[in-house]
Amino acid sequence: PIDFDYTLAQFHSGLTAAELGITELVAQGTSSYAGSSRPRIENILQAMSRFNGLIIRPGEEFSFNQYVGDISPEEGYVPGRVIFGGRTIEGVGGGVCQVSTTAFRAAFAAGFPITTRYAHGYRVGYYEQMGEGPGMDAAIYVPGPEEPDFLELDFRFVNDTDYHLLIETSVFPGTSTMQFRFYSTNPGRQVVKDGPLIRDVVPPLATRYEANGDLQLGQQLQVDVAAEGSYVQVTRLILDEFGNEITRQDFRSQYQPWGAIVQVAPGDPRLAQTG
């Protein structure tokens, strides 16, 4: 005999959105990936597809890592630039953090309690476009089986309303933007962003040069840009329909200073500057 595990459908086919409380657009989060490489864009498209059409029940905690799944070549992800071990390296899934960052912005705007959020190690230019400024990013990392000692970084929030939440995602190649849209019912709250507050600014590190055997003398390829180090705080105020403060949540980010990284041909005298 063969044993089966049966999983009942969460919703029956005749159920309407209105019955679930999915009646209006309550928030959206947008970010720009302008200037991204083709592999980075491929990873963004792959990850965004995992979230389109998700329904989060009342009281349920959303976990980004649960839905993004295994970030591996077998799941359609390709090598790209990722932040790992205090620097940017080539790794599978570069660009997925742009998806978690965009989801974070939607959850922020919707007023959902955010239970887990990690800032990136340094300020990333992609995440400060479109007038967002620093402090509105959310880093994720899913360790593989061969990395038992590495910390998992997740992004999580709770649907604290009495209504179901429908998530829709879109990528707009014409404007190099991506978007999470949250549909539910607003329980009567307003969301106000205060900040960013930026302090303890540290100048960027010196430019580093790396050898790239595919380049000829005189050629160069910049693979990282310089960024200041700083402490950044963004505060979210939740107000009721009359403008009275219900709660507030601070999102703190400690960004390390970062130097530009430029790849040059082997034998380039600038390699000596890096050591």
GROMACS .gro file of N, CA and C in nm, residues 70-186:
model
  351
   70ASP      N    1   1.403   2.792  -0.256
   70ASP     CA    2   1.545   2.762  -0.269
   70ASP      C    3   1.606   2.851  -0.378
   71ILE      N    4   1.701   2.932  -0.341
   71ILE     CA    5   1.766   3.022  -0.438
   71ILE      C    6   1.885   2.946  -0.496
   72SER      N    7   1.859   2.874  -0.604
   72SER     CA    8   1.960   2.786  -0.661
   72SER      C    9   1.943   2.780  -0.813
   73PRO      N   10   2.045   2.732  -0.884
   73PRO     CA   11   2.031   2.717  -1.030
   73PRO      C   12   1.917   2.623  -1.068
   74GLU      N   13   1.891   2.523  -0.983
   74GLU     CA   14   1.783   2.429  -1.013
   74GLU      C   15   1.647   2.497  -1.013
   75GLU      N   16   1.635   2.608  -0.940
   75GLU     CA   17   1.509   2.682  -0.934
   75GLU      C   18   1.506   2.800  -1.030
   76GLY      N   19   1.606   2.806  -1.119
   76GLY     CA   20   1.603   2.910  -1.222
   76GLY      C   21   1.684   3.035  -1.192
   77TYR      N   22   1.756   3.037  -1.080
   77TYR     CA   23   1.837   3.154  -1.046
   77TYR      C   24   1.975   3.143  -1.109
   78VAL      N   25   2.035   3.257  -1.137
   78VAL     CA   26   2.165   3.261  -1.204
   78VAL      C   27   2.265   3.340  -1.121
   79PRO      N   28   2.395   3.324  -1.147
   79PRO     CA   29   2.496   3.400  -1.073
   79PRO      C   30   2.483   3.551  -1.096
   80GLY      N   31   2.505   3.626  -0.990
   80GLY     CA   32   2.503   3.772  -0.995
   80GLY      C   33   2.578   3.827  -0.877
   81ARG      N   34   2.587   3.958  -0.865
   81ARG     CA   35   2.660   4.021  -0.756
   81ARG      C   36   2.574   4.020  -0.629
   82VAL      N   37   2.631   3.964  -0.520
   82VAL     CA   38   2.560   3.957  -0.392
   82VAL      C   39   2.652   4.010  -0.282
   83ILE      N   40   2.591   4.063  -0.176
   83ILE     CA   41   2.666   4.109  -0.060
   83ILE      C   42   2.684   3.990   0.033
   84PHE      N   43   2.809   3.954   0.060
   84PHE     CA   44   2.836   3.837   0.144
   84PHE      C   45   2.972   3.854   0.209
   85GLY      N   46   2.977   3.831   0.341
   85GLY     CA   47   3.103   3.835   0.412
   85GLY      C   48   3.172   3.970   0.407
   86GLY      N   49   3.094   4.078   0.410
   86GLY     CA   50   3.152   4.212   0.415
   86GLY      C   51   3.197   4.266   0.282
   87ARG      N   52   3.156   4.203   0.173
   87ARG     CA   53   3.193   4.256   0.042
   87ARG      C   54   3.094   4.205  -0.063
   88THR      N   55   3.102   4.258  -0.182
   88THR     CA   56   3.018   4.213  -0.291
   88THR      C   57   3.093   4.110  -0.373
   89ILE      N   58   3.033   3.993  -0.391
   89ILE     CA   59   3.097   3.885  -0.464
   89ILE      C   60   2.999   3.829  -0.567
   90GLU      N   61   3.049   3.739  -0.649
   90GLU     CA   62   2.962   3.669  -0.745
   90GLU      C   63   2.896   3.552  -0.673
   91GLY      N   64   2.764   3.547  -0.680
   91GLY     CA   65   2.691   3.439  -0.615
   91GLY      C   66   2.555   3.420  -0.680
   92VAL      N   67   2.497   3.304  -0.661
   92VAL     CA   68   2.366   3.275  -0.721
   92VAL      C   69   2.258   3.359  -0.652
   93GLY      N   70   2.174   3.423  -0.732
   93GLY     CA   71   2.059   3.494  -0.676
   93GLY      C   72   2.079   3.643  -0.655
   94GLY      N   73   2.186   3.700  -0.709
   94GLY     CA   74   2.204   3.844  -0.695
   94GLY      C   75   2.084   3.921  -0.750
   95GLY      N   76   2.027   4.009  -0.668
   95GLY     CA   77   1.909   4.085  -0.709
   95GLY      C   78   1.785   4.049  -0.630
   96VAL      N   79   1.786   3.932  -0.561
   96VAL     CA   80   1.667   3.891  -0.486
   96VAL      C   81   1.638   3.987  -0.372
   97CYS      N   82   1.742   4.048  -0.315
   97CYS     CA   83   1.719   4.144  -0.207
   97CYS      C   84   1.643   4.268  -0.254
   98GLN      N   85   1.645   4.294  -0.383
   98GLN     CA   86   1.563   4.404  -0.434
   98GLN      C   87   1.415   4.367  -0.422
   99VAL      N   88   1.384   4.239  -0.436
   99VAL     CA   89   1.246   4.193  -0.423
   99VAL      C   90   1.201   4.204  -0.277
  100SER      N   91   1.284   4.159  -0.183
  100SER     CA   92   1.248   4.171  -0.041
  100SER      C   93   1.237   4.316   0.001
  101THR      N   94   1.323   4.401  -0.056
  101THR     CA   95   1.317   4.544  -0.026
  101THR      C   96   1.184   4.603  -0.073
  102THR      N   97   1.139   4.564  -0.190
  102THR     CA   98   1.014   4.616  -0.245
  102THR      C   99   0.895   4.566  -0.164
  103ALA      N  100   0.900   4.440  -0.120
  103ALA     CA  101   0.794   4.386  -0.034
  103ALA      C  102   0.790   4.461   0.099
  104PHE      N  103   0.906   4.490   0.154
  104PHE     CA  104   0.915   4.566   0.279
  104PHE      C  105   0.846   4.701   0.266
  105ARG      N  106   0.865   4.768   0.154
  105ARG     CA  107   0.805   4.900   0.135
  105ARG      C  108   0.653   4.893   0.131
  106ALA      N  109   0.600   4.786   0.070
  106ALA     CA  110   0.455   4.771   0.068
  106ALA      C  111   0.400   4.744   0.208
  107ALA      N  112   0.467   4.656   0.282
  107ALA     CA  113   0.423   4.626   0.418
  107ALA      C  114   0.434   4.749   0.508
  108PHE      N  115   0.539   4.827   0.488
  108PHE     CA  116   0.559   4.952   0.561
  108PHE      C  117   0.440   5.044   0.536
  109ALA      N  118   0.405   5.063   0.408
  109ALA     CA  119   0.299   5.155   0.371
  109ALA      C  120   0.161   5.107   0.416
  110ALA      N  121   0.145   4.974   0.428
  110ALA     CA  122   0.017   4.918   0.471
  110ALA      C  123  -0.002   4.926   0.621
  111GLY      N  124   0.107   4.947   0.695
  111GLY     CA  125   0.097   4.956   0.840
  111GLY      C  126   0.102   4.823   0.912
  112PHE      N  127   0.136   4.714   0.840
  112PHE     CA  128   0.144   4.584   0.906
  112PHE      C  129   0.264   4.581   1.001
  113PRO      N  130   0.250   4.523   1.120
  113PRO     CA  131   0.364   4.509   1.210
  113PRO      C  132   0.475   4.427   1.144
  114ILE      N  133   0.594   4.484   1.137
  114ILE     CA  134   0.707   4.416   1.076
  114ILE      C  135   0.789   4.351   1.187
  115THR      N  136   0.795   4.220   1.183
  115THR     CA  137   0.854   4.144   1.293
  115THR      C  138   1.001   4.112   1.271
  116THR      N  139   1.045   4.105   1.145
  116THR     CA  140   1.185   4.076   1.115
  116THR      C  141   1.226   4.157   0.993
  117ARG      N  142   1.334   4.233   1.010
  117ARG     CA  143   1.389   4.309   0.896
  117ARG      C  144   1.535   4.336   0.922
  118TYR      N  145   1.621   4.308   0.825
  118TYR     CA  146   1.764   4.333   0.834
  118TYR      C  147   1.804   4.434   0.727
  119ALA      N  148   1.888   4.529   0.767
  119ALA     CA  149   1.945   4.622   0.669
  119ALA      C  150   2.062   4.555   0.599
  120HIS      N  151   2.098   4.606   0.482
  120HIS     CA  152   2.218   4.560   0.414
  120HIS      C  153   2.342   4.609   0.488
  121GLY      N  154   2.455   4.548   0.458
  121GLY     CA  155   2.579   4.586   0.524
  121GLY      C  156   2.624   4.727   0.488
  122TYR      N  157   2.588   4.770   0.370
  122TYR     CA  158   2.623   4.906   0.328
  122TYR      C  159   2.512   4.961   0.239
  123ARG      N  160   2.513   5.089   0.217
  123ARG     CA  161   2.409   5.153   0.137
  123ARG      C  162   2.422   5.113  -0.010
  124VAL      N  163   2.311   5.069  -0.066
  124VAL     CA  164   2.308   5.022  -0.204
  124VAL      C  165   2.230   5.122  -0.288
  125GLY      N  166   2.293   5.168  -0.395
  125GLY     CA  167   2.234   5.274  -0.476
  125GLY      C  168   2.098   5.239  -0.534
  126TYR      N  169   2.075   5.112  -0.571
  126TYR     CA  170   1.945   5.073  -0.628
  126TYR      C  171   1.831   5.110  -0.533
  127TYR      N  172   1.856   5.097  -0.403
  127TYR     CA  173   1.748   5.110  -0.306
  127TYR      C  174   1.724   5.254  -0.263
  128GLU      N  175   1.803   5.346  -0.314
  128GLU     CA  176   1.785   5.486  -0.277
  128GLU      C  177   1.734   5.569  -0.394
  129GLN      N  178   1.701   5.502  -0.505
  129GLN     CA  179   1.644   5.572  -0.619
  129GLN      C  180   1.497   5.603  -0.593
  130MET      N  181   1.440   5.684  -0.678
  130MET     CA  182   1.298   5.722  -0.673
  130MET      C  183   1.264   5.799  -0.546
  131GLY      N  184   1.364   5.868  -0.488
  131GLY     CA  185   1.338   5.954  -0.374
  131GLY      C  186   1.319   5.882  -0.242
  132GLU      N  187   1.345   5.752  -0.235
  132GLU     CA  188   1.326   5.679  -0.109
  132GLU      C  189   1.428   5.718  -0.004
  133GLY      N  190   1.553   5.738  -0.046
  133GLY     CA  191   1.657   5.764   0.052
  133GLY      C  192   1.698   5.636   0.123
  134PRO      N  193   1.798   5.644   0.212
  134PRO     CA  194   1.847   5.524   0.281
  134PRO      C  195   1.750   5.476   0.389
  135GLY      N  196   1.771   5.353   0.433
  135GLY     CA  197   1.694   5.299   0.544
  135GLY      C  198   1.566   5.228   0.505
  136MET      N  199   1.539   5.216   0.375
  136MET     CA  200   1.415   5.152   0.330
  136MET      C  201   1.445   5.025   0.251
  137ASP      N  202   1.548   4.952   0.295
  137ASP     CA  203   1.586   4.825   0.232
  137ASP      C  204   1.564   4.711   0.330
  138ALA      N  205   1.558   4.590   0.276
  138ALA     CA  206   1.542   4.471   0.360
  138ALA      C  207   1.623   4.358   0.298
  139ALA      N  208   1.730   4.320   0.366
  139ALA     CA  209   1.819   4.215   0.315
  139ALA      C  210   1.766   4.078   0.356
  140ILE      N  211   1.785   3.979   0.268
  140ILE     CA  212   1.751   3.841   0.303
  140ILE      C  213   1.870   3.752   0.265
  141TYR      N  214   1.880   3.640   0.333
  141TYR     CA  215   1.982   3.540   0.298
  141TYR      C  216   1.932   3.405   0.343
  142VAL      N  217   1.934   3.309   0.252
  142VAL     CA  218   1.891   3.173   0.282
  142VAL      C  219   2.013   3.082   0.275
  143PRO      N  220   2.070   3.041   0.389
  143PRO     CA  221   2.188   2.955   0.386
  143PRO      C  222   2.157   2.820   0.324
  144GLY      N  223   2.253   2.766   0.250
  144GLY     CA  224   2.238   2.634   0.194
  144GLY      C  225   2.273   2.527   0.295
  145PRO      N  226   2.250   2.401   0.262
  145PRO     CA  227   2.281   2.291   0.355
  145PRO      C  228   2.428   2.287   0.394
  146GLU      N  229   2.514   2.340   0.306
  146GLU     CA  230   2.658   2.338   0.335
  146GLU      C  231   2.700   2.458   0.420
  147GLU      N  232   2.603   2.538   0.465
  147GLU     CA  233   2.633   2.658   0.545
  147GLU      C  234   2.557   2.655   0.677
  148PRO      N  235   2.575   2.553   0.759
  148PRO     CA  236   2.494   2.540   0.881
  148PRO      C  237   2.521   2.650   0.983
  149ASP      N  238   2.636   2.716   0.974
  149ASP     CA  239   2.671   2.817   1.074
  149ASP      C  240   2.632   2.958   1.032
  150PHE      N  241   2.578   2.974   0.912
  150PHE     CA  242   2.543   3.108   0.865
  150PHE      C  243   2.401   3.145   0.912
  151LEU      N  244   2.385   3.272   0.947
  151LEU     CA  245   2.257   3.322   0.997
  151LEU      C  246   2.159   3.342   0.881
  152GLU      N  247   2.040   3.291   0.897
  152GLU     CA  248   1.935   3.317   0.799
  152GLU      C  249   1.881   3.457   0.819
  153LEU      N  250   1.872   3.532   0.712
  153LEU     CA  251   1.813   3.665   0.716
  153LEU      C  252   1.679   3.659   0.645
  154ASP      N  253   1.574   3.693   0.714
  154ASP     CA  254   1.439   3.686   0.657
  154ASP      C  255   1.372   3.822   0.669
  155PHE      N  256   1.267   3.841   0.593
  155PHE     CA  257   1.180   3.956   0.610
  155PHE      C  258   1.041   3.904   0.643
  156ARG      N  259   0.985   3.952   0.755
  156ARG     CA  260   0.855   3.902   0.801
  156ARG      C  261   0.765   4.016   0.847
  157PHE      N  262   0.636   3.998   0.823
  157PHE     CA  263   0.537   4.089   0.880
  157PHE      C  264   0.412   4.010   0.911
  158VAL      N  265   0.324   4.067   0.993
  158VAL     CA  266   0.201   4.000   1.034
  158VAL      C  267   0.081   4.075   0.977
  159ASN      N  268  -0.011   4.000   0.919
  159ASN     CA  269  -0.140   4.059   0.879
  159ASN      C  270  -0.225   4.071   1.005
  160ASP      N  271  -0.222   4.187   1.067
  160ASP     CA  272  -0.289   4.207   1.195
  160ASP      C  273  -0.433   4.254   1.180
  161THR      N  274  -0.489   4.245   1.061
  161THR     CA  275  -0.627   4.288   1.039
  161THR      C  276  -0.722   4.168   1.039
  162ASP      N  277  -0.850   4.199   1.028
  162ASP     CA  278  -0.953   4.094   1.020
  162ASP      C  279  -0.980   4.052   0.876
  163TYR      N  280  -0.897   4.098   0.785
  163TYR     CA  281  -0.922   4.076   0.642
  163TYR      C  282  -0.805   4.002   0.578
  164HIS      N  283  -0.834   3.923   0.478
  164HIS     CA  284  -0.728   3.857   0.402
  164HIS      C  285  -0.652   3.960   0.319
  165LEU      N  286  -0.528   3.926   0.290
  165LEU     CA  287  -0.440   4.012   0.210
  165LEU      C  288  -0.402   3.940   0.082
  166LEU      N  289  -0.425   4.003  -0.031
  166LEU     CA  290  -0.384   3.951  -0.161
  166LEU      C  291  -0.262   4.029  -0.208
  167ILE      N  292  -0.157   3.957  -0.247
  167ILE     CA  293  -0.035   4.020  -0.297
  167ILE      C  294  -0.028   4.003  -0.449
  168GLU      N  295  -0.005   4.112  -0.518
  168GLU     CA  296   0.021   4.110  -0.661
  168GLU      C  297   0.157   4.173  -0.687
  169THR      N  298   0.230   4.119  -0.783
  169THR     CA  299   0.361   4.174  -0.818
  169THR      C  300   0.367   4.202  -0.967
  170SER      N  301   0.443   4.305  -1.003
  170SER     CA  302   0.462   4.340  -1.144
  170SER      C  303   0.603   4.391  -1.165
  171VAL      N  304   0.656   4.365  -1.284
  171VAL     CA  305   0.784   4.423  -1.327
  171VAL      C  306   0.756   4.501  -1.455
  172PHE      N  307   0.805   4.625  -1.460
  172PHE     CA  308   0.780   4.714  -1.573
  172PHE      C  309   0.912   4.744  -1.644
  173PRO      N  310   0.947   4.666  -1.746
  173PRO     CA  311   1.076   4.685  -1.814
  173PRO      C  312   1.093   4.823  -1.876
  174GLY      N  313   0.984   4.884  -1.919
  174GLY     CA  314   0.993   5.015  -1.984
  174GLY      C  315   1.049   5.123  -1.893
  175THR      N  316   1.021   5.111  -1.763
  175THR     CA  317   1.070   5.210  -1.666
  175THR      C  318   1.172   5.150  -1.570
  176SER      N  319   1.206   5.022  -1.589
  176SER     CA  320   1.300   4.951  -1.500
  176SER      C  321   1.256   4.960  -1.354
  177THR      N  322   1.127   4.940  -1.332
  177THR     CA  323   1.073   4.943  -1.196
  177THR      C  324   1.000   4.813  -1.166
  178MET      N  325   0.978   4.788  -1.039
  178MET     CA  326   0.907   4.669  -0.992
  178MET      C  327   0.816   4.709  -0.879
  179GLN      N  328   0.711   4.632  -0.858
  179GLN     CA  329   0.609   4.677  -0.763
  179GLN      C  330   0.540   4.559  -0.695
  180PHE      N  331   0.519   4.574  -0.564
  180PHE     CA  332   0.429   4.489  -0.487
  180PHE      C  333   0.302   4.570  -0.460
  181ARG      N  334   0.185   4.509  -0.484
  181ARG     CA  335   0.058   4.574  -0.452
  181ARG      C  336  -0.017   4.486  -0.352
  182PHE      N  337  -0.067   4.548  -0.246
  182PHE     CA  338  -0.140   4.478  -0.141
  182PHE      C  339  -0.288   4.515  -0.150
  183TYR      N  340  -0.373   4.414  -0.166
  183TYR     CA  341  -0.518   4.434  -0.170
  183TYR      C  342  -0.581   4.371  -0.047
  184SER      N  343  -0.663   4.448   0.021
  184SER     CA  344  -0.732   4.400   0.141
  184SER      C  345  -0.840   4.502   0.174
  185THR      N  346  -0.860   4.528   0.302
  185THR     CA  347  -0.950   4.635   0.348
  185THR      C  348  -0.876   4.715   0.454
  186ASN      N  349  -0.867   4.844   0.434
  186ASN     CA  350  -0.800   4.930   0.532
  186ASN      C  351  -0.884   4.934   0.659
   0.00000   0.00000   0.00000
